[in-house]
Short mmCIF file of C-alpha atoms in Angstrom, two decimals:
data_model
loop_
_atom_site.label_atom_id
_atom_site.label_comp_id
_atom_site.label_asym_id
_atom_site.label_seq_id
_atom_site.Cartn_x
_atom_site.Cartn_y
_atom_site.Cartn_z
CA UNK P 4 93.06 -64.30 -101.54
CA UNK P 5 95.50 -67.24 -99.66
CA UNK P 6 98.92 -68.38 -99.54
CA UNK P 7 102.22 -67.00 -100.48
CA UNK P 8 101.46 -64.36 -102.55
CA UNK P 9 99.26 -62.41 -100.64
CA UNK P 10 100.61 -60.36 -98.19
CA UNK P 11 99.47 -57.94 -95.09
CA UNK P 12 101.28 -54.98 -93.78
CA UNK P 13 100.00 -52.66 -91.43
CA UNK P 14 100.06 -48.85 -90.95
CA UNK P 15 101.05 -47.33 -87.71
CA UNK P 16 101.69 -43.81 -86.72
CA UNK P 17 100.13 -40.56 -84.44
CA UNK P 18 97.38 -39.04 -85.58
CA UNK P 19 97.64 -36.54 -88.43
CA UNK P 20 101.23 -38.51 -89.90
CA UNK P 21 99.55 -39.49 -93.17
CA UNK P 22 98.63 -42.86 -92.78
CA UNK P 23 95.54 -42.99 -94.47
CA UNK P 24 96.80 -40.45 -97.23
CA UNK P 25 100.04 -43.08 -98.09
CA UNK P 26 96.93 -46.46 -97.72
CA UNK P 27 94.49 -44.26 -100.36
CA UNK P 28 97.68 -43.07 -102.58
CA UNK P 29 99.12 -46.84 -102.94
CA UNK P 30 95.98 -49.11 -102.97
CA UNK P 31 93.74 -46.69 -104.57
CA UNK P 32 90.91 -46.53 -101.66
CA UNK P 33 89.17 -43.97 -100.38
CA UNK P 34 89.43 -43.94 -96.84
CA UNK P 35 87.96 -40.84 -95.13
CA UNK P 36 91.28 -38.20 -94.45
CA UNK P 37 91.62 -36.20 -91.18
CA UNK P 38 92.64 -32.78 -91.56
CA UNK P 39 95.76 -30.84 -89.57
CA UNK P 40 96.47 -33.25 -86.29
CA UNK P 41 92.55 -34.40 -86.07
CA UNK P 42 91.84 -37.85 -86.64
CA UNK P 43 89.55 -39.41 -89.45
CA UNK P 44 90.61 -43.15 -88.81
CA UNK P 45 88.37 -44.50 -85.47
CA UNK P 46 88.44 -47.99 -86.19
CA UNK P 47 90.98 -51.00 -87.73
CA UNK P 48 90.13 -50.69 -91.49
CA UNK P 49 91.84 -53.10 -94.54
CA UNK P 50 92.00 -52.02 -98.11
CA UNK P 51 90.67 -54.84 -101.23
CA UNK P 52 93.27 -56.74 -102.20
CA UNK P 53 95.75 -55.33 -104.72
CA UNK P 54 98.65 -56.06 -106.89
CA UNK P 55 102.34 -54.86 -106.65
CA UNK P 56 105.19 -57.11 -108.33
CA UNK P 57 103.17 -60.14 -108.42
CA UNK P 58 101.78 -59.94 -104.95
CA UNK P 59 98.56 -59.54 -103.69
CA UNK P 60 98.82 -56.40 -100.97
CA UNK P 61 96.20 -55.85 -97.61
CA UNK P 62 97.08 -52.49 -96.15
CA UNK P 63 95.88 -52.04 -92.87
CA UNK P 64 94.89 -48.55 -91.77
CA UNK P 65 95.54 -48.04 -87.83
CA UNK P 66 93.99 -45.26 -85.39
CA UNK P 67 97.01 -43.41 -83.70
CA UNK P 68 97.55 -43.46 -79.84
CA UNK P 69 96.71 -39.46 -79.55
CA UNK P 70 93.31 -40.28 -81.30
CA UNK P 71 91.41 -36.93 -81.07
CA UNK P 72 88.54 -39.06 -80.17
CA UNK P 73 88.80 -42.08 -79.01
CA UNK P 74 91.25 -42.98 -75.64
CA UNK P 75 94.42 -44.72 -75.72
CA UNK P 76 92.79 -47.18 -73.92
CA UNK P 77 89.95 -47.69 -76.48
CA UNK P 78 92.69 -47.81 -78.95
CA UNK P 79 94.74 -50.64 -77.30
CA UNK P 80 91.86 -52.04 -77.01
CA UNK P 81 91.14 -52.27 -81.01
CA UNK P 82 94.06 -53.15 -82.56
CA UNK P 83 94.18 -55.47 -79.61
CA UNK P 84 91.13 -57.45 -80.78
CA UNK P 85 91.81 -57.27 -84.75
CA UNK P 86 95.63 -58.68 -84.54
CA UNK P 87 94.98 -60.80 -82.35
CA UNK P 88 91.73 -62.34 -84.14
CA UNK P 89 93.36 -62.22 -87.86
CA UNK P 90 96.06 -64.09 -85.88
CA UNK P 91 94.14 -66.51 -84.72
CA UNK P 92 92.66 -66.87 -88.43
CA UNK P 93 96.01 -67.41 -89.81
CA UNK P 94 97.04 -64.10 -90.63
CA UNK P 95 100.53 -62.71 -90.26
CA UNK P 96 102.09 -58.92 -91.26
CA UNK P 97 104.49 -59.60 -93.63
CA UNK P 98 105.86 -55.52 -92.63
CA UNK P 99 104.70 -52.65 -90.66
CA UNK P 100 105.51 -49.24 -91.17
CA UNK P 101 105.86 -46.22 -88.83
CA UNK P 102 104.60 -43.09 -89.81
CA UNK P 103 106.49 -40.01 -89.18
CA UNK P 104 105.89 -36.50 -89.69
CA UNK P 105 109.59 -35.10 -90.88
CA UNK P 106 107.67 -31.06 -90.29
CA UNK P 107 108.27 -31.97 -86.07
CA UNK P 108 110.80 -30.51 -85.43
CA UNK P 109 110.38 -31.96 -81.68
CA UNK P 110 109.80 -34.81 -80.07
CA UNK P 111 106.92 -34.11 -77.61
CA UNK P 112 105.29 -36.44 -75.33
CA UNK P 113 103.04 -37.74 -77.61
CA UNK P 114 104.97 -39.08 -80.11
CA UNK P 115 107.51 -40.65 -77.50
CA UNK P 116 103.84 -42.23 -76.33
CA UNK P 117 102.96 -43.35 -79.24
CA UNK P 118 106.18 -45.30 -80.40
CA UNK P 119 106.80 -46.54 -77.39
CA UNK P 120 102.93 -48.24 -77.50
CA UNK P 121 104.25 -49.53 -81.53
CA UNK P 122 107.59 -50.53 -79.47
CA UNK P 123 105.02 -52.76 -77.48
CA UNK P 124 102.97 -53.75 -79.62
CA UNK P 125 106.04 -55.39 -82.50
CA UNK P 126 108.49 -56.57 -79.46
CA UNK P 127 112.09 -56.88 -80.59
CA UNK P 128 111.73 -59.74 -82.65
CA UNK P 129 110.03 -58.60 -85.87
CA UNK P 130 111.85 -55.14 -86.29
CA UNK P 131 113.36 -56.71 -89.00
CA UNK P 132 110.15 -56.46 -91.03
CA UNK P 133 109.86 -52.83 -89.79
CA UNK P 134 109.84 -49.18 -91.76
CA UNK P 135 110.36 -46.35 -90.51
CA UNK P 136 108.87 -43.74 -92.96
CA UNK P 137 109.07 -40.10 -92.95
CA UNK P 138 106.64 -37.97 -94.88
CA UNK P 139 105.65 -34.42 -95.60
CA UNK P 140 108.83 -33.40 -96.76
CA UNK P 141 107.28 -30.93 -99.14
CA UNK P 142 106.20 -29.05 -95.76
CA UNK P 143 109.67 -28.05 -94.53
CA UNK P 144 112.86 -26.80 -96.67
CA UNK P 145 114.89 -29.51 -98.23
CA UNK P 146 118.20 -29.02 -95.73
CA UNK P 147 116.59 -28.60 -92.42
CA UNK P 148 114.70 -31.21 -93.30
CA UNK P 149 117.83 -33.85 -93.98
CA UNK P 150 119.55 -32.46 -90.17
CA UNK P 151 116.55 -33.67 -88.44
CA UNK P 152 116.15 -37.02 -90.57
CA UNK P 153 119.52 -37.04 -89.61
CA UNK P 154 119.18 -36.73 -85.95
CA UNK P 155 116.09 -39.17 -86.21
CA UNK P 156 118.40 -41.96 -87.47
CA UNK P 157 121.15 -41.48 -84.79
CA UNK P 158 118.95 -40.51 -81.44
CA UNK P 159 114.93 -41.34 -81.72
CA UNK P 160 115.02 -43.75 -84.13
CA UNK P 161 118.76 -45.56 -83.15
CA UNK P 162 117.74 -48.07 -81.14
CA UNK P 163 115.20 -49.83 -83.40
CA UNK P 164 117.65 -49.02 -86.70
CA UNK P 165 120.13 -50.94 -85.16
CA UNK P 166 118.09 -53.75 -84.44
CA UNK P 167 116.92 -54.70 -88.02
CA UNK P 168 114.32 -51.63 -88.95
CA UNK P 169 114.92 -48.97 -91.99
CA UNK P 170 114.03 -45.60 -92.24
CA UNK P 171 112.94 -44.11 -95.70
CA UNK P 172 111.04 -41.63 -97.28
CA UNK P 173 108.15 -41.07 -98.66
CA UNK P 174 107.58 -38.33 -101.21
CA UNK P 175 103.94 -37.97 -101.63
CA UNK P 176 103.17 -39.80 -105.02
CA UNK P 177 102.14 -43.33 -105.57
CA UNK P 178 104.89 -44.60 -107.00
CA UNK P 179 106.64 -43.23 -103.94
CA UNK P 180 104.11 -45.36 -101.78
CA UNK P 181 105.33 -48.89 -104.41
CA UNK P 182 109.17 -48.19 -103.42
CA UNK P 183 108.20 -48.07 -99.77
CA UNK P 184 106.23 -50.98 -100.06
CA UNK P 185 108.88 -53.19 -102.62
CA UNK P 186 110.84 -53.02 -99.17
CA UNK P 187 108.37 -55.39 -97.45
CA UNK P 188 106.27 -57.50 -99.74
CA UNK P 189 109.14 -60.02 -99.86
CA UNK P 190 109.68 -60.82 -96.61
CA UNK P 191 108.97 -63.57 -94.27
CA UNK P 192 105.73 -62.86 -92.16
CA UNK P 193 106.21 -62.39 -88.37
CA UNK P 194 104.30 -62.94 -84.86
CA UNK P 195 103.57 -59.22 -83.14
CA UNK P 196 104.52 -59.49 -79.24
CA UNK P 197 101.06 -58.86 -79.03
CA UNK P 198 100.19 -61.65 -80.63
CA UNK P 199 102.30 -63.97 -79.26
CA UNK P 200 101.19 -62.79 -76.15
CA UNK P 201 97.19 -62.97 -76.55
CA UNK P 202 96.95 -65.92 -78.51
CA UNK P 203 99.69 -68.21 -77.92
CA UNK P 204 100.15 -67.11 -74.29
CA UNK P 205 96.68 -66.65 -73.32
CA UNK P 206 97.28 -63.20 -71.48
CA UNK P 207 95.12 -60.50 -70.66
CA UNK P 208 95.60 -57.52 -73.00
CA UNK P 209 96.21 -56.04 -69.67
CA UNK P 210 98.81 -58.03 -68.68
CA UNK P 211 100.84 -57.25 -72.36
CA UNK P 212 103.52 -55.45 -72.51
CA UNK P 213 101.02 -52.62 -74.45
CA UNK P 214 99.34 -52.87 -71.60
CA UNK P 215 101.32 -52.68 -69.10
CA UNK P 216 102.73 -49.67 -70.78
CA UNK P 217 99.50 -48.07 -70.97
CA UNK P 218 98.50 -48.94 -67.76
CA UNK P 219 101.90 -47.02 -66.25
CA UNK P 220 101.04 -44.13 -68.36
CA UNK P 221 97.36 -44.09 -66.66
CA UNK P 222 99.21 -44.86 -63.63
CA UNK P 223 101.44 -41.01 -63.99
CA UNK P 224 98.87 -39.70 -64.90
CA UNK P 225 96.80 -40.35 -61.87
CA UNK P 226 99.72 -39.57 -60.08
CA UNK P 227 100.19 -36.55 -61.35
CA UNK P 228 96.60 -35.37 -60.75
CA UNK P 229 96.28 -36.70 -57.08
CA UNK P 230 99.42 -33.80 -56.33
CA UNK P 231 97.23 -31.13 -58.48
CA UNK P 232 94.37 -31.57 -56.26
CA UNK P 233 96.68 -32.39 -53.13
CA UNK P 234 98.20 -28.55 -53.81
CA UNK P 235 93.97 -27.48 -54.50
CA UNK P 236 93.39 -28.53 -51.55
CA UNK P 237 96.00 -26.97 -49.69
CA UNK P 238 94.83 -23.39 -51.56
CA UNK P 239 91.51 -23.96 -50.61
CA UNK P 240 92.26 -24.56 -46.89
CA UNK P 241 94.13 -20.59 -47.31
CA UNK P 242 91.15 -19.56 -49.44
CA UNK P 243 88.52 -20.25 -46.06
CA UNK P 244 91.29 -19.19 -43.76
CA UNK P 245 91.46 -15.95 -45.78
CA UNK P 246 87.77 -15.89 -46.15
CA UNK P 247 87.79 -16.05 -49.94
CA UNK P 248 84.77 -17.88 -50.73
CA UNK P 249 84.75 -16.59 -54.63
CA UNK P 250 88.42 -18.81 -54.59
CA UNK P 251 86.90 -21.70 -52.17
CA UNK P 252 84.46 -22.32 -54.79
CA UNK P 253 86.20 -22.47 -57.66
CA UNK P 254 88.76 -24.52 -56.36
CA UNK P 255 86.26 -27.10 -54.71
CA UNK P 256 84.67 -27.32 -58.20
CA UNK P 257 88.28 -27.83 -59.83
CA UNK P 258 88.87 -30.21 -56.99
CA UNK P 259 85.80 -32.20 -57.67
CA UNK P 260 86.55 -32.31 -61.24
CA UNK P 261 89.79 -33.81 -60.97
CA UNK P 262 88.67 -36.54 -58.72
CA UNK P 263 86.39 -37.26 -61.24
CA UNK P 264 89.68 -37.26 -63.67
CA UNK P 265 91.51 -39.59 -60.99
CA UNK P 266 88.57 -42.17 -60.91
CA UNK P 267 87.90 -41.81 -64.41
CA UNK P 268 91.80 -43.10 -64.85
CA UNK P 269 91.46 -46.01 -61.66
CA UNK P 270 88.72 -47.70 -63.68
CA UNK P 271 90.55 -47.88 -67.23
CA UNK P 272 92.38 -50.81 -66.26
CA UNK P 273 89.42 -52.25 -65.98
CA UNK P 274 87.76 -50.38 -69.20
CA UNK P 275 90.27 -52.12 -71.23
CA UNK P 276 89.22 -55.61 -70.62
CA UNK P 277 85.85 -54.75 -71.06
CA UNK P 278 86.42 -53.05 -74.32
CA UNK P 279 88.75 -55.45 -75.89
CA UNK P 280 86.68 -57.88 -74.98
CA UNK P 281 83.71 -55.78 -76.49
CA UNK P 282 85.97 -55.17 -79.46
CA UNK P 283 86.58 -59.34 -80.25
CA UNK P 284 83.10 -59.67 -80.22
CA UNK P 285 82.08 -56.70 -82.93
CA UNK P 286 84.90 -58.87 -84.81
CA UNK P 287 83.60 -61.79 -84.55
CA UNK P 288 79.92 -60.77 -85.53
CA UNK P 289 82.02 -59.01 -88.72
CA UNK P 290 83.49 -61.96 -89.34
CA UNK P 291 80.77 -63.83 -88.96
CA UNK P 292 78.40 -61.77 -91.06
CA UNK P 293 81.30 -61.88 -93.89
CA UNK P 294 81.37 -65.53 -93.59
CA UNK P 295 77.49 -65.86 -94.41
CA UNK P 296 78.00 -63.56 -96.90
CA UNK P 297 80.68 -65.28 -98.61
CA UNK P 298 78.55 -68.34 -98.32
CA UNK P 299 75.29 -66.93 -99.84
CA UNK P 300 77.48 -65.69 -102.39
CA UNK P 301 78.97 -69.35 -102.74
CA UNK P 302 75.64 -70.59 -102.72
CA UNK P 303 74.26 -68.39 -105.51
CA UNK P 304 77.53 -68.92 -107.80
CA UNK P 305 76.67 -72.86 -107.32
CA UNK P 306 72.72 -72.45 -108.47
CA UNK P 307 74.10 -70.14 -111.42
CA UNK P 308 77.14 -73.00 -111.78
CA UNK P 309 73.85 -75.78 -111.75
CA UNK P 310 71.75 -73.36 -113.79
CA UNK P 311 74.73 -73.01 -116.61
CA UNK P 312 74.98 -77.21 -116.74
CA UNK P 313 72.01 -77.40 -116.98
CA UNK P 314 71.61 -75.03 -119.99
CA UNK P 315 74.96 -76.35 -121.22
CA UNK P 316 72.96 -80.04 -121.37
CA UNK P 317 70.31 -78.77 -122.97
CA UNK P 318 72.39 -77.14 -125.45
CA UNK P 319 73.95 -80.59 -125.96
CA UNK P 320 71.25 -81.85 -126.67
CA UNK P 321 69.49 -79.54 -128.99
CA UNK P 322 72.93 -79.89 -130.75
CA UNK P 323 72.66 -83.50 -131.17
CA UNK P 324 69.18 -82.81 -132.49
CA UNK P 325 70.07 -80.67 -134.72
CA UNK P 326 72.77 -82.92 -136.05
CA UNK P 327 70.31 -86.19 -136.62
CA UNK P 328 67.72 -83.94 -138.04
CA UNK P 329 70.67 -82.47 -140.76
CA UNK P 330 72.07 -85.96 -140.67
CA UNK P 331 68.17 -87.81 -141.64
CA UNK P 332 68.16 -83.97 -144.76
CA UNK P 333 71.67 -85.26 -145.77
CA UNK P 334 70.55 -88.83 -146.49
CA UNK P 335 66.81 -87.86 -148.01
CA UNK P 336 69.08 -85.46 -150.34
CA UNK P 337 71.06 -87.98 -151.23
CA UNK P 338 68.55 -90.36 -151.10
CA UNK P 339 66.66 -88.03 -153.62
CA UNK P 340 69.82 -87.83 -155.90
CA UNK P 341 70.44 -91.15 -156.30
CA UNK P 342 66.31 -92.02 -157.58
CA UNK P 343 66.91 -89.04 -159.72
CA UNK P 344 70.06 -90.24 -160.91
CA UNK P 345 68.01 -93.85 -161.44
CA UNK P 346 65.44 -92.36 -162.89
CA UNK P 347 67.80 -90.78 -165.08
CA UNK P 348 69.61 -94.37 -165.83
CA UNK P 349 65.93 -96.09 -166.15
CA UNK P 350 65.10 -93.01 -169.05
CA UNK P 351 68.24 -93.68 -170.78
CA UNK P 352 67.67 -97.49 -170.86
CA UNK P 353 64.42 -97.03 -171.83
CA UNK P 354 65.58 -94.27 -174.37
CA UNK P 355 68.28 -96.86 -176.03
CA UNK P 356 66.11 -99.05 -175.83
CA UNK P 357 63.23 -97.65 -177.89
CA UNK P 358 66.17 -96.44 -180.52
CA UNK P 359 66.43 -100.32 -180.56
CA UNK P 360 63.32 -101.07 -181.58
CA UNK P 361 62.69 -97.79 -183.96
CA UNK P 362 65.70 -99.56 -185.68
CA UNK P 363 64.86 -102.90 -185.96
CA UNK P 364 61.48 -101.54 -187.14
CA UNK P 365 62.97 -99.38 -189.67
CA UNK P 366 64.84 -102.72 -190.78
CA UNK P 367 62.00 -104.42 -190.95
CA UNK P 368 60.23 -101.88 -192.51
CA UNK P 369 62.49 -101.65 -194.99
CA UNK P 370 62.80 -105.14 -195.84
CA UNK P 371 59.00 -105.23 -196.11
CA UNK P 372 59.35 -102.08 -198.87
CA UNK P 373 62.39 -104.62 -201.07
CA UNK P 374 59.66 -107.23 -201.07
CA UNK P 375 57.08 -105.69 -201.88
CA UNK P 376 58.79 -104.26 -205.10
CA UNK P 377 59.39 -108.20 -205.85
CA UNK P 378 56.31 -109.73 -204.43
CA UNK P 379 52.47 -109.28 -206.01
CA UNK P 380 50.23 -107.51 -203.53
CA UNK P 381 48.06 -110.00 -201.65
CA UNK P 382 44.79 -108.05 -200.96
CA UNK P 383 44.41 -103.77 -199.57
CA UNK P 384 44.92 -104.59 -196.13
CA UNK P 385 47.33 -107.03 -196.08
CA UNK P 386 49.73 -107.68 -192.72
CA UNK P 387 52.29 -105.39 -194.55
CA UNK P 388 50.53 -102.58 -195.72
CA UNK P 389 49.05 -101.91 -191.71
CA UNK P 390 52.59 -102.82 -190.11
CA UNK P 391 53.72 -100.29 -192.54
CA UNK P 392 51.54 -97.72 -191.75
CA UNK P 393 51.87 -97.86 -188.12
CA UNK P 394 55.65 -97.41 -188.76
CA UNK P 395 54.96 -94.61 -190.30
CA UNK P 396 52.92 -93.01 -188.09
CA UNK P 397 54.80 -93.78 -185.08
CA UNK P 398 58.05 -92.25 -186.79
CA UNK P 399 56.30 -88.91 -187.65
#
């Protein structure tokens, strides 16, 4: 389904914010939903198109950057690969929805990190196509929820709202999801910042704004680990001086664990590039498989159409033959009727002729009878007598 009537909308936000539930309610799909804050979306997935106000709408479900089963590196590589790959194939987003739990009364580090990454993915120029959607209103008292909503509008989300984004409520119903989507379905599709950077500017995933933000977060984590490890070394030196072997061994194990974490963080930059490449290859394989499936379906459709065309021609041929047969039968019936009519006419004519002959003979008979009364008989076997006898026998 292509063209102006087909639109795509991405749903983003932290794990457990109700993204997948929103999508299932809106589209009638049955994507798996996690429990509580546990994530169940471990890859980018799109719904089948569904109709809304004359548009064919496709919703795109994305995992959050606080995913319980995947690292932020994996999530960025996955989302970046999907957005760049679909953009290369001509697909743009008519809107982006950021889901936020109104039940979160504190804007912790997880929420801040998620929203920061969201902004780096979108960029400033596409904020007019962004909706901030608060949900889970049934989990809070209405007055507290309204207070929190005002705080979000005036503080945390103020910067994006000032630049064209809008904030709406989702009340947990199908009609509510469609009401939200109606704010986006007539938008002009826009290019996200990460799509522009990866496709138009040919940047490496690490060089993008989102990649730079992730690198900054990873560096902060690494620096904190290094600070903790430095303190552990000091504590271990003190344990050695105090000959506290048990504490020394515990700290030694903790330092080894912390060192492994630092090495892992140092390797995340390279792993981001590798994961992005692998994610694109997986998408290429999926797209190729889908295209081959479509080609196979096309071949099947062509074969069916060819078979239908042959059957249509055969039906037309049979119809022509049947019509010709019926025409021959009609002509035969007409000929028979004409023959019967002619036969009837001939019979009538013959009867008329015979009637005329009969009348003529009767007249001749009467004449003969009249003559016989005035003329003497010639002989018993005379001609007149023979004629009269024959006529009488024929007449009877």
